[in-house]
PDB file of C-alpha atoms in Angstrom:
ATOM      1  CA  UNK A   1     -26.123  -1.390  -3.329  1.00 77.00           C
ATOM      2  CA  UNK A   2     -24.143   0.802  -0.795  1.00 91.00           C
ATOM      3  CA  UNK A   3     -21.017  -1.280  -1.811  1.00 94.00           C
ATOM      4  CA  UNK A   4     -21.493  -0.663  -5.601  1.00 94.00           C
ATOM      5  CA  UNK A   5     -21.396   2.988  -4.686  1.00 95.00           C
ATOM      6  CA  UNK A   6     -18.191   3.249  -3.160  1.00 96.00           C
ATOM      7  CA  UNK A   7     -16.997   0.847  -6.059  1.00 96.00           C
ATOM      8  CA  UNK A   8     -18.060   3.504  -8.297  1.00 96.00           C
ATOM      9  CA  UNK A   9     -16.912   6.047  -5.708  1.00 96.00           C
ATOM     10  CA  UNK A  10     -13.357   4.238  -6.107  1.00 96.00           C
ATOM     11  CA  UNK A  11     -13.529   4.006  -9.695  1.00 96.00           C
ATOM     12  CA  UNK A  12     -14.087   7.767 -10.110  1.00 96.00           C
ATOM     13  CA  UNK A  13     -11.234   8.679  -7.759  1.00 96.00           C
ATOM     14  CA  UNK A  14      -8.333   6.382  -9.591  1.00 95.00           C
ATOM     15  CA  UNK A  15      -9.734   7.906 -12.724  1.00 94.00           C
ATOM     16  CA  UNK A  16      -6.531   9.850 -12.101  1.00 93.00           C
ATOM     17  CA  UNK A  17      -4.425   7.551 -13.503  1.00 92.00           C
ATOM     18  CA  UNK A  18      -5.206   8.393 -17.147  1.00 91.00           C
ATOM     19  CA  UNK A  19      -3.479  11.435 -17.195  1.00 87.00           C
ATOM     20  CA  UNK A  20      -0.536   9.681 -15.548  1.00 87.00           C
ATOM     21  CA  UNK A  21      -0.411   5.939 -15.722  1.00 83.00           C
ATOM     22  CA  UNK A  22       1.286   5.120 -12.399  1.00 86.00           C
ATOM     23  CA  UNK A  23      -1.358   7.329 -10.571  1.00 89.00           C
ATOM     24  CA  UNK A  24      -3.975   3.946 -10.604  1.00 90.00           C
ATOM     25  CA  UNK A  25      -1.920   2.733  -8.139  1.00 89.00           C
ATOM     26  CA  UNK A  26      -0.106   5.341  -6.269  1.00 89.00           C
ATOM     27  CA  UNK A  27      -2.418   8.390  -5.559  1.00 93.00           C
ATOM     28  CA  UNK A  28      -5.357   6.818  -6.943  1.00 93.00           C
ATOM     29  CA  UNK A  29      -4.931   4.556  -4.224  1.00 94.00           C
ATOM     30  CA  UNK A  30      -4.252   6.845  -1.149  1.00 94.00           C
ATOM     31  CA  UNK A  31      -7.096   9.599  -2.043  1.00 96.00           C
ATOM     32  CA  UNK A  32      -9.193   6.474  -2.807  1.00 96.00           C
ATOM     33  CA  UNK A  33      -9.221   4.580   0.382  1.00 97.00           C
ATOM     34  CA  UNK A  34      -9.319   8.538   1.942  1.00 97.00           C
ATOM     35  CA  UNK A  35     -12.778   8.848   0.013  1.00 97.00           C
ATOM     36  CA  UNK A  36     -13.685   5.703   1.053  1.00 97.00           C
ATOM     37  CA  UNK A  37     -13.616   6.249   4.745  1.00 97.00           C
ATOM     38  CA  UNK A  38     -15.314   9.833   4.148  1.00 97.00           C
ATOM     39  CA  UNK A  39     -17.836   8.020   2.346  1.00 97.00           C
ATOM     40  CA  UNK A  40     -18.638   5.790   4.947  1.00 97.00           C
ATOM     41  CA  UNK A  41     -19.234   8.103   7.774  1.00 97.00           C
ATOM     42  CA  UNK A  42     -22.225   9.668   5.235  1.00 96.00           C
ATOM     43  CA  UNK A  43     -23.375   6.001   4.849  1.00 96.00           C
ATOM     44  CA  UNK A  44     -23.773   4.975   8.495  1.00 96.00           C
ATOM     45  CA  UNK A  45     -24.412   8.121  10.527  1.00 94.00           C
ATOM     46  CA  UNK A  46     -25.617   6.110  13.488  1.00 90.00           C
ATOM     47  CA  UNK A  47     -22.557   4.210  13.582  1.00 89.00           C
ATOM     48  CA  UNK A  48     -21.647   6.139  16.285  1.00 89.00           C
ATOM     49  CA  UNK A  49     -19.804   3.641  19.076  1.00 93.00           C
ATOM     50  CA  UNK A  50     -15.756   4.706  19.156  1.00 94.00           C
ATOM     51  CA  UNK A  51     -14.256   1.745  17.525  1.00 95.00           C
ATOM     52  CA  UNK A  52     -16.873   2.430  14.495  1.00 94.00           C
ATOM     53  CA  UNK A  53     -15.401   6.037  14.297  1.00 96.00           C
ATOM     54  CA  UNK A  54     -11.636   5.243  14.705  1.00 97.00           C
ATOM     55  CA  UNK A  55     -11.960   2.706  12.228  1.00 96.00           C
ATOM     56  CA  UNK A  56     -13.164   5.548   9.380  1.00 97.00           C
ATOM     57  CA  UNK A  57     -10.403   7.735  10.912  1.00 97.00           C
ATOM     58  CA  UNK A  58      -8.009   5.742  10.342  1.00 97.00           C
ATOM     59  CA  UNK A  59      -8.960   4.949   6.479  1.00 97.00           C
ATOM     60  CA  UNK A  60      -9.387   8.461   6.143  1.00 97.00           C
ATOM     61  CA  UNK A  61      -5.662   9.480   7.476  1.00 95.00           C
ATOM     62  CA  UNK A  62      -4.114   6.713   6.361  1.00 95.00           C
ATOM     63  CA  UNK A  63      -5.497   7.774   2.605  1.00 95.00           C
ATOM     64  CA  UNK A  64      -4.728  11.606   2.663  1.00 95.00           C
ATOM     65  CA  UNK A  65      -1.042  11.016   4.210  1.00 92.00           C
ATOM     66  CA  UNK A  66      -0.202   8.374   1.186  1.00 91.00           C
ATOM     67  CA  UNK A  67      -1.738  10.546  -1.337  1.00 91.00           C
ATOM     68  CA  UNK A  68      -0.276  13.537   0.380  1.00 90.00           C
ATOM     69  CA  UNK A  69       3.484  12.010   0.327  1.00 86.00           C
ATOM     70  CA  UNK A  70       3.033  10.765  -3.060  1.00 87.00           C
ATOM     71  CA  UNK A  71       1.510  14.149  -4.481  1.00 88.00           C
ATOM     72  CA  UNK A  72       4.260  15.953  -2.886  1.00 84.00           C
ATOM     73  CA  UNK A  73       7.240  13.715  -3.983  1.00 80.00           C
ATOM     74  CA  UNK A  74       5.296  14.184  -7.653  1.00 79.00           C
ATOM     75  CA  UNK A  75       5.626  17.902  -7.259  1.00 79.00           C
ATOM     76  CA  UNK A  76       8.901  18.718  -5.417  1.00 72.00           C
ATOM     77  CA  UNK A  77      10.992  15.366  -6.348  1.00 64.00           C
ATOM     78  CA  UNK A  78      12.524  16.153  -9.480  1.00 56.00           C
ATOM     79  CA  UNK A  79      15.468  13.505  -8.962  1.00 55.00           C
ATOM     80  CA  UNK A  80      12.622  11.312  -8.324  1.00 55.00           C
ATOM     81  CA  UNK A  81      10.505  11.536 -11.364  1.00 55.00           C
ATOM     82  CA  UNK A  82      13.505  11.700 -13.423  1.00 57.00           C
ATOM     83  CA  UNK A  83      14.430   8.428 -11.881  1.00 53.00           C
ATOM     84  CA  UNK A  84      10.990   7.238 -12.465  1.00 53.00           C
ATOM     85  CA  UNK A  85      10.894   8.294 -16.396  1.00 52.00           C
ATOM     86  CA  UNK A  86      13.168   5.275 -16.574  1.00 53.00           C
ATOM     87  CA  UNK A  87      11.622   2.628 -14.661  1.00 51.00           C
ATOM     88  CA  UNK A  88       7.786   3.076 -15.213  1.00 56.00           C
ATOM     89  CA  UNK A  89       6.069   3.091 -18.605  1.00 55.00           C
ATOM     90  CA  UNK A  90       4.773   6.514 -19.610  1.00 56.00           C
ATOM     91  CA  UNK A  91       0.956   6.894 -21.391  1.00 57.00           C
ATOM     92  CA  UNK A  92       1.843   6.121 -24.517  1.00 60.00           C
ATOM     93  CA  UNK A  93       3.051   2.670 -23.729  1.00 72.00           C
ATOM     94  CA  UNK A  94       0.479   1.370 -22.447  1.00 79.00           C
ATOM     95  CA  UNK A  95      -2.470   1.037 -24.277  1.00 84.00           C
ATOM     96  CA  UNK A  96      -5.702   2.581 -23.809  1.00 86.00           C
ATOM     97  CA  UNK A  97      -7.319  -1.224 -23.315  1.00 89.00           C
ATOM     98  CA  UNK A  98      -4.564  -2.044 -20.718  1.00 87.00           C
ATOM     99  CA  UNK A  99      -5.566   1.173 -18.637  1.00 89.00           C
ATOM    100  CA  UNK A 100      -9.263   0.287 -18.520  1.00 92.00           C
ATOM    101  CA  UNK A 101      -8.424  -2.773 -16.979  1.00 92.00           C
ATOM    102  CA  UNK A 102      -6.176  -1.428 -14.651  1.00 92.00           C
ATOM    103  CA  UNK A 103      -8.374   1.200 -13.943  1.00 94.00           C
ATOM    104  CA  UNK A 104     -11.459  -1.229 -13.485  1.00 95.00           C
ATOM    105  CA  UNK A 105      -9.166  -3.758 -11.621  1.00 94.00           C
ATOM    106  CA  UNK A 106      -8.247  -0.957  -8.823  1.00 94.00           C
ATOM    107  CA  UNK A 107     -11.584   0.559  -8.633  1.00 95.00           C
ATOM    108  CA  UNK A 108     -13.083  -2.180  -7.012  1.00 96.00           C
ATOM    109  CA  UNK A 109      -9.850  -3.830  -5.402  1.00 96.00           C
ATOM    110  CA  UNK A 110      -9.917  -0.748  -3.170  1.00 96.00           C
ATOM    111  CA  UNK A 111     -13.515  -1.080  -1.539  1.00 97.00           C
ATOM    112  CA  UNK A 112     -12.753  -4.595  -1.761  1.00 97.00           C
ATOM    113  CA  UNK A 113      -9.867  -4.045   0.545  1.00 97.00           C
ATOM    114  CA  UNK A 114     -11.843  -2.028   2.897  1.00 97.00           C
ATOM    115  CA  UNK A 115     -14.600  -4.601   3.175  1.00 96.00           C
ATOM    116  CA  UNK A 116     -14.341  -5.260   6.660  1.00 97.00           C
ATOM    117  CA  UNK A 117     -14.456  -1.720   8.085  1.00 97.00           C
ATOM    118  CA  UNK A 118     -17.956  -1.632   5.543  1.00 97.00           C
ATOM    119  CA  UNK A 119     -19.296  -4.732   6.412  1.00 96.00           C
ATOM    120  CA  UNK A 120     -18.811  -4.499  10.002  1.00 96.00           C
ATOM    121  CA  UNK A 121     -20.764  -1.334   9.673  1.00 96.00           C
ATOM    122  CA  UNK A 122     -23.349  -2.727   7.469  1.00 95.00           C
ATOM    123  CA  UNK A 123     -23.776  -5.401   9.597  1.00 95.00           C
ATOM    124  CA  UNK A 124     -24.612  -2.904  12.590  1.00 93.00           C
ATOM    125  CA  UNK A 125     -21.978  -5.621  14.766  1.00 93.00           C
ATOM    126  CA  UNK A 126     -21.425  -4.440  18.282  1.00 92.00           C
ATOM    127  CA  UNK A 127     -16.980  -3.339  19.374  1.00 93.00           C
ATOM    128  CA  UNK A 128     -15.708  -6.654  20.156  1.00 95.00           C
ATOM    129  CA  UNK A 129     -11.692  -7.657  21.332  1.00 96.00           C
ATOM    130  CA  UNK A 130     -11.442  -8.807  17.285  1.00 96.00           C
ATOM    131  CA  UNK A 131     -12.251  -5.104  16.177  1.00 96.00           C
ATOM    132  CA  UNK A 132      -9.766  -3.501  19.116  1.00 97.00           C
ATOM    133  CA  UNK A 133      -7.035  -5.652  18.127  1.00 97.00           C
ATOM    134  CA  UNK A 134      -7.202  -5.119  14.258  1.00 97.00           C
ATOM    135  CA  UNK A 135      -7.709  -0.862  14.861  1.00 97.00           C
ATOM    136  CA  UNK A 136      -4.450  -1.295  16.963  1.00 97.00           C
ATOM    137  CA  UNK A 137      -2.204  -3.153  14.012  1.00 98.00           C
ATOM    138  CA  UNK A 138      -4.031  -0.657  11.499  1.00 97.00           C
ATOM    139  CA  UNK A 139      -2.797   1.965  13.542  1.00 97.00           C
ATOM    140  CA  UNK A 140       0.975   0.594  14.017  1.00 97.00           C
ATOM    141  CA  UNK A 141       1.042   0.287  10.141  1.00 97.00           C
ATOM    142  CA  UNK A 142       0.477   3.438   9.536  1.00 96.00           C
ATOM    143  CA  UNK A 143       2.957   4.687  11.835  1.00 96.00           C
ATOM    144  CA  UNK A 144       5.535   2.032  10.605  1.00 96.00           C
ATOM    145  CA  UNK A 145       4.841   3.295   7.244  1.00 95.00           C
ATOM    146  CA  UNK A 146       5.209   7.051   8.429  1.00 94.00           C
ATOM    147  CA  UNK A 147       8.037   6.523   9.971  1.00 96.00           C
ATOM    148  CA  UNK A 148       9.571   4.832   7.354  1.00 95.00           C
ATOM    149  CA  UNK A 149       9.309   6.910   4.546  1.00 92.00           C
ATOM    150  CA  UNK A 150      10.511   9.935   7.183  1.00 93.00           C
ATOM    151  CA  UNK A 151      13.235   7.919   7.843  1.00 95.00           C
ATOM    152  CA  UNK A 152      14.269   7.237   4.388  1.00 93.00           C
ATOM    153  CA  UNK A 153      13.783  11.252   3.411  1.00 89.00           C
ATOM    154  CA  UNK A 154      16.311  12.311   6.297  1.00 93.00           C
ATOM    155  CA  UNK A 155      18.878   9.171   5.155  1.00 93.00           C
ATOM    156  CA  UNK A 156      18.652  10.386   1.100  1.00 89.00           C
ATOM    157  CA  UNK A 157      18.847  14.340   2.031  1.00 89.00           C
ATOM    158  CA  UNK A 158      21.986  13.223   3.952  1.00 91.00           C
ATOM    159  CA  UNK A 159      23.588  11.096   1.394  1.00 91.00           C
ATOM    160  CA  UNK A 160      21.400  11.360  -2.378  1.00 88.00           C
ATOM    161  CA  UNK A 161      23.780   8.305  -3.741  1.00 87.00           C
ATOM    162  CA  UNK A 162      23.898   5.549  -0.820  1.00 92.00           C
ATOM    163  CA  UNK A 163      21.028   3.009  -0.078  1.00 93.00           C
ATOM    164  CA  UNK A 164      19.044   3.353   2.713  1.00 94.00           C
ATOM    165  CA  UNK A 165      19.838   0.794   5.800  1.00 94.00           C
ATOM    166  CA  UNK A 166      19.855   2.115   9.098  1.00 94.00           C
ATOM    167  CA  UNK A 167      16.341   2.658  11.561  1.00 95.00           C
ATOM    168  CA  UNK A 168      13.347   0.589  10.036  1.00 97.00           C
ATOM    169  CA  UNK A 169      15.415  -0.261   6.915  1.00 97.00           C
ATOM    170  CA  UNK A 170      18.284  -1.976   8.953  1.00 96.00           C
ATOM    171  CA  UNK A 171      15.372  -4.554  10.275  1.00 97.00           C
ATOM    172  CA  UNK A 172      13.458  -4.639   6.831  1.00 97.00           C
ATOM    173  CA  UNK A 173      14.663  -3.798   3.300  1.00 97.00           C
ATOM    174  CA  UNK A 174      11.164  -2.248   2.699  1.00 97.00           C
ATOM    175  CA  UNK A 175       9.798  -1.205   6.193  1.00 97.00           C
ATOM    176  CA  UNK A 176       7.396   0.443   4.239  1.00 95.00           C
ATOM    177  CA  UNK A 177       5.693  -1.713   2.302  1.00 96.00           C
ATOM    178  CA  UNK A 178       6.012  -3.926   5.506  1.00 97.00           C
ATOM    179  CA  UNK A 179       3.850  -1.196   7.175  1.00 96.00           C
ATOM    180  CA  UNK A 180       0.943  -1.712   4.374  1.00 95.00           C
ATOM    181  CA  UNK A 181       0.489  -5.282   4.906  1.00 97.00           C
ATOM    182  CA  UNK A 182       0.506  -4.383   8.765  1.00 97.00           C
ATOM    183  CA  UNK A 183      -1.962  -1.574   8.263  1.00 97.00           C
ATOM    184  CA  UNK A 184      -4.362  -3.933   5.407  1.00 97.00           C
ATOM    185  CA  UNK A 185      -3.664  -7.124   8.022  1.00 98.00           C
ATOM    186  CA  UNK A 186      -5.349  -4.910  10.578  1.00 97.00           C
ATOM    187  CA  UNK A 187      -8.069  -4.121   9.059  1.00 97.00           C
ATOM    188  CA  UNK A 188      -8.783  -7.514   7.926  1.00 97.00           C
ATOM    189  CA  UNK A 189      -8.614  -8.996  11.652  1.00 97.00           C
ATOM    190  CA  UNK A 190     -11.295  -6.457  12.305  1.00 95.00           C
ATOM    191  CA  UNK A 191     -13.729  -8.322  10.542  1.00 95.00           C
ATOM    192  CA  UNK A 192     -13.540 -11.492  12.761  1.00 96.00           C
ATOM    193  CA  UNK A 193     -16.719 -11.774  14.754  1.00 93.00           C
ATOM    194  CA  UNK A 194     -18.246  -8.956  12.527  1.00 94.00           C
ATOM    195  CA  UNK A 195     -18.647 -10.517   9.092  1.00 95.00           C
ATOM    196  CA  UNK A 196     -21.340 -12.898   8.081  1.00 94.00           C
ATOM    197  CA  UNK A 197     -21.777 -15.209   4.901  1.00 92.00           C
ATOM    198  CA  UNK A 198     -19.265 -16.931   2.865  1.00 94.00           C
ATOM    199  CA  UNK A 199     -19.293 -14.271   0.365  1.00 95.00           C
ATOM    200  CA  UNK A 200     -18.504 -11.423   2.978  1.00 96.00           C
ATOM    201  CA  UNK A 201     -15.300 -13.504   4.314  1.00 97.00           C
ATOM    202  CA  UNK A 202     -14.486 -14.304   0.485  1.00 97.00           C
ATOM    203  CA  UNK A 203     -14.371 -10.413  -0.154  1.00 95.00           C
ATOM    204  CA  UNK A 204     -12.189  -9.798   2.679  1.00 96.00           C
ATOM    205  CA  UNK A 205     -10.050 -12.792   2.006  1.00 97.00           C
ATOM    206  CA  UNK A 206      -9.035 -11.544  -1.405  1.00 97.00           C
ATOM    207  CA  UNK A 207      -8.678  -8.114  -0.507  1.00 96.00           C
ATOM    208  CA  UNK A 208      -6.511  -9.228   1.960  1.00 97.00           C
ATOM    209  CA  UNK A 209      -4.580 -11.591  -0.137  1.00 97.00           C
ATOM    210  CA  UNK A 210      -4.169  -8.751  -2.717  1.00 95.00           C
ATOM    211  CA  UNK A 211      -2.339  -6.429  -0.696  1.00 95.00           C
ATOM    212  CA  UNK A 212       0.279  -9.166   0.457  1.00 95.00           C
ATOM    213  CA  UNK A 213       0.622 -10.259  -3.175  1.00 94.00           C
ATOM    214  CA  UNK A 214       0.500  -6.373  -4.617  1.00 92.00           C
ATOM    215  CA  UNK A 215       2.965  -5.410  -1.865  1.00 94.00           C
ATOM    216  CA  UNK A 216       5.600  -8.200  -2.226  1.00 94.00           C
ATOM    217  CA  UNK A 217       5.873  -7.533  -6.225  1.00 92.00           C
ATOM    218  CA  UNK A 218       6.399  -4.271  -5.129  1.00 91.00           C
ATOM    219  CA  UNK A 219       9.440  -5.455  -3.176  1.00 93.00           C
ATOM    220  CA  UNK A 220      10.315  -7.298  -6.022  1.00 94.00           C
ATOM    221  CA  UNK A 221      10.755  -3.864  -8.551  1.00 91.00           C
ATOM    222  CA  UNK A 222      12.272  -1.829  -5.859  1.00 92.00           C
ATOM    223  CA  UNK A 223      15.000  -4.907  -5.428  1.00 94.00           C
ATOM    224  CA  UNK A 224      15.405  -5.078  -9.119  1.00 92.00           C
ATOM    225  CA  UNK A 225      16.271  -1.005  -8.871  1.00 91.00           C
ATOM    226  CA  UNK A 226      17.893  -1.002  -6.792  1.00 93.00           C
ATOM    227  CA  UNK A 227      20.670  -3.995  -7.603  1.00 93.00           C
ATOM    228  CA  UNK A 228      20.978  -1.694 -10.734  1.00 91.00           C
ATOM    229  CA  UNK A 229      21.690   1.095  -8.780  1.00 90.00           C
ATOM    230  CA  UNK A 230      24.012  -0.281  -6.206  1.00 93.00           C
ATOM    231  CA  UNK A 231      24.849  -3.651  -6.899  1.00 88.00           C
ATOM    232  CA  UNK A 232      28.720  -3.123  -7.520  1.00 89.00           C
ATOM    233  CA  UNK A 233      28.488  -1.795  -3.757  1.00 91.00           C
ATOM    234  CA  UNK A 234      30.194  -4.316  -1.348  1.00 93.00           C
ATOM    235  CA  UNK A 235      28.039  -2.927   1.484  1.00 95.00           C
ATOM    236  CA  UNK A 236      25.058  -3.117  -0.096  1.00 95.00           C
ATOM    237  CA  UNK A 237      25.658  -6.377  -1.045  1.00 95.00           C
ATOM    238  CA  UNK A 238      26.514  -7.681   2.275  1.00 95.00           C
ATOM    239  CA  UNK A 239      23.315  -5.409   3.387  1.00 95.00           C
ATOM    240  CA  UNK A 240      21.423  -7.629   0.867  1.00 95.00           C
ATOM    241  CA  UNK A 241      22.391 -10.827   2.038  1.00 95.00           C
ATOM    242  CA  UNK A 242      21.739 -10.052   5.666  1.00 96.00           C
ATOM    243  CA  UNK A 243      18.511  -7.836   6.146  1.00 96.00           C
ATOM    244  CA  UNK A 244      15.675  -9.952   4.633  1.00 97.00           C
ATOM    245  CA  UNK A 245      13.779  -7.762   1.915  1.00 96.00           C
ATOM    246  CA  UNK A 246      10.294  -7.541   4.015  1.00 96.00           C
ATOM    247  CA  UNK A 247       9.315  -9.832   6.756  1.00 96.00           C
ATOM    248  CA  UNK A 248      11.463  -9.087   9.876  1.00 95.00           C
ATOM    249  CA  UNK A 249      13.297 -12.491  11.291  1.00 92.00           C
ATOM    250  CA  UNK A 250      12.322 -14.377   7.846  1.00 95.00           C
ATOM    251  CA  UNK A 251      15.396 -15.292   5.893  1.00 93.00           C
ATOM    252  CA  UNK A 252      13.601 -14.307   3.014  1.00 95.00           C
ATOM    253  CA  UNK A 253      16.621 -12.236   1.288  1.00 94.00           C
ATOM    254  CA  UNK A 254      15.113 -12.053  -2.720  1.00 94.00           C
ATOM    255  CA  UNK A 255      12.345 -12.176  -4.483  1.00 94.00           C
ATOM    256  CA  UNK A 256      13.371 -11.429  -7.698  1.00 91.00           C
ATOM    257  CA  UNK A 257      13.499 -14.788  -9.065  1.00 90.00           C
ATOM    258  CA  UNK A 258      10.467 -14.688  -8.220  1.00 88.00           C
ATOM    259  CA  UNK A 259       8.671 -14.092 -11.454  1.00 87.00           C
ATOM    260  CA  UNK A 260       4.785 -14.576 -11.396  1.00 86.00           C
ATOM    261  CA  UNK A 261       5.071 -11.013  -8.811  1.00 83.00           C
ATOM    262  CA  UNK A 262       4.208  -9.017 -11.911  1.00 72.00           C
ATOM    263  CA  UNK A 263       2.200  -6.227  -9.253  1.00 54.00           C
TER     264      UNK A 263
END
């Protein structure tokens, strides 16, 4: 019953995304998981050992600074949304059906996603090494992430019209979405030793699962974009065919042929 509420806590947050379709998944998702940690310190007040706390923290801060960078690029990024006008379908493309299911599809991938952090709580399971280790690779994903998108604000106020490759983005092509799966992969380790039942690990599997599948299609558009943008550049393709697109020291270099990543 508790998880049905923050399903329906998700649902109402992502509700955003009517008046803007990409909102679903961009600051639908940030305040969502952000609501979702809030949520869960009302649920377990005597969840009170550190790792339960840091765990909610981290949801909760991880949440408000997506949301918060996305909300601000919205507002202050005009070359950005201009940019965006182009690439991502508008309201009135999509139908009203489509967004329903999007919007149902997110509301309950995001608790979903956070399962472990919930069940571990539900559970009432005691700090073990499983839950240090995966609040320590949450935590480095979200500072990957951070620093990452920093990095790539102080390389385009520098040069508008170049791709980004130097800091995180000379290891990585996407250092950022690299930082979600680090962050997700985290908080999916901290189940181990904590969940119970097939269906528990099933939930977590396939949250899990989603975000690596979710976050490579997303590599996938941004290389599409960006061989539009650049792809007469010697450099960048040279930059291309040496800096694989997310997994640091796999020669993964493309995904674009990669079709069935529709995310």
């Amino acid at each position: 019953m508790r998880f049905f509420i923050l399903i329906l806590l998700s649902l109402a947050v992502s509700a955003i995304g009517f008046h803007k379709y990409v909102w679903f998944i961009s600051l639908g998702y940030g305040f969502s998981v952000a609501a979702i940690g809030i949520t869960l310190f009302v649920m377990f007040p005597g969840a009170t050992d550190p790792l339960s706390a840091l765990f909610r923290i981290l949801l909760i801060a991880y949440g408000l600074r997506l949301g918060g960078y996305l909300a601000y690029r919205e507002i202050k990024s005009a070359s950005y949304n201009k940019l965006m006008q182009k690439e991502i379908k508008g309201n009135s493309q999509v139908s009203l059906g489509a967004r329903i299911a999007i919007w149902v599809s997110v509301g309950i991938l995001y608790p979903v996603m956070a399962a472990p952090v919930y069940f571990r709580l539900a559970n009432g399971a005691a700090p073990n090494v499983w839950g240090w280790i995966g609040l320590i690779v949450q935590a480095a994903g979200i500072l990957l992430e951070l620093a990452a998108d920093l990095q790539k604000q102080q390389a385009k106020k520098a040069n508008p019209h170049r791709f980004v490759d130097s800091g995180l983005y000379s290891v990585v092509r996407c250092p950022n979405y690299l930082g979600e799966l680090v962050n997700w992969t985290g908080v999916f380790i901290s189940g181990f030793g904590a969940l119970v039942g097939g269906l528990q690990w099933v939930c977590a599997i396939v949250g899990w699962l989603s975000i690596i599948y979710i976050m490579f299609g997303g590599a996938r558009r941004l290389e599409m974009r960006q061989d539009r943008n650049y792809g007469e550049d010697p450099e960048y393709r040279h930059y291309c065919e040496t800096v694989p697109i997310l997994l640091p020291g796999v020669p993964l270099y493309s995904v674009k042929k990669y079709t069935w990543l529709v995310a």
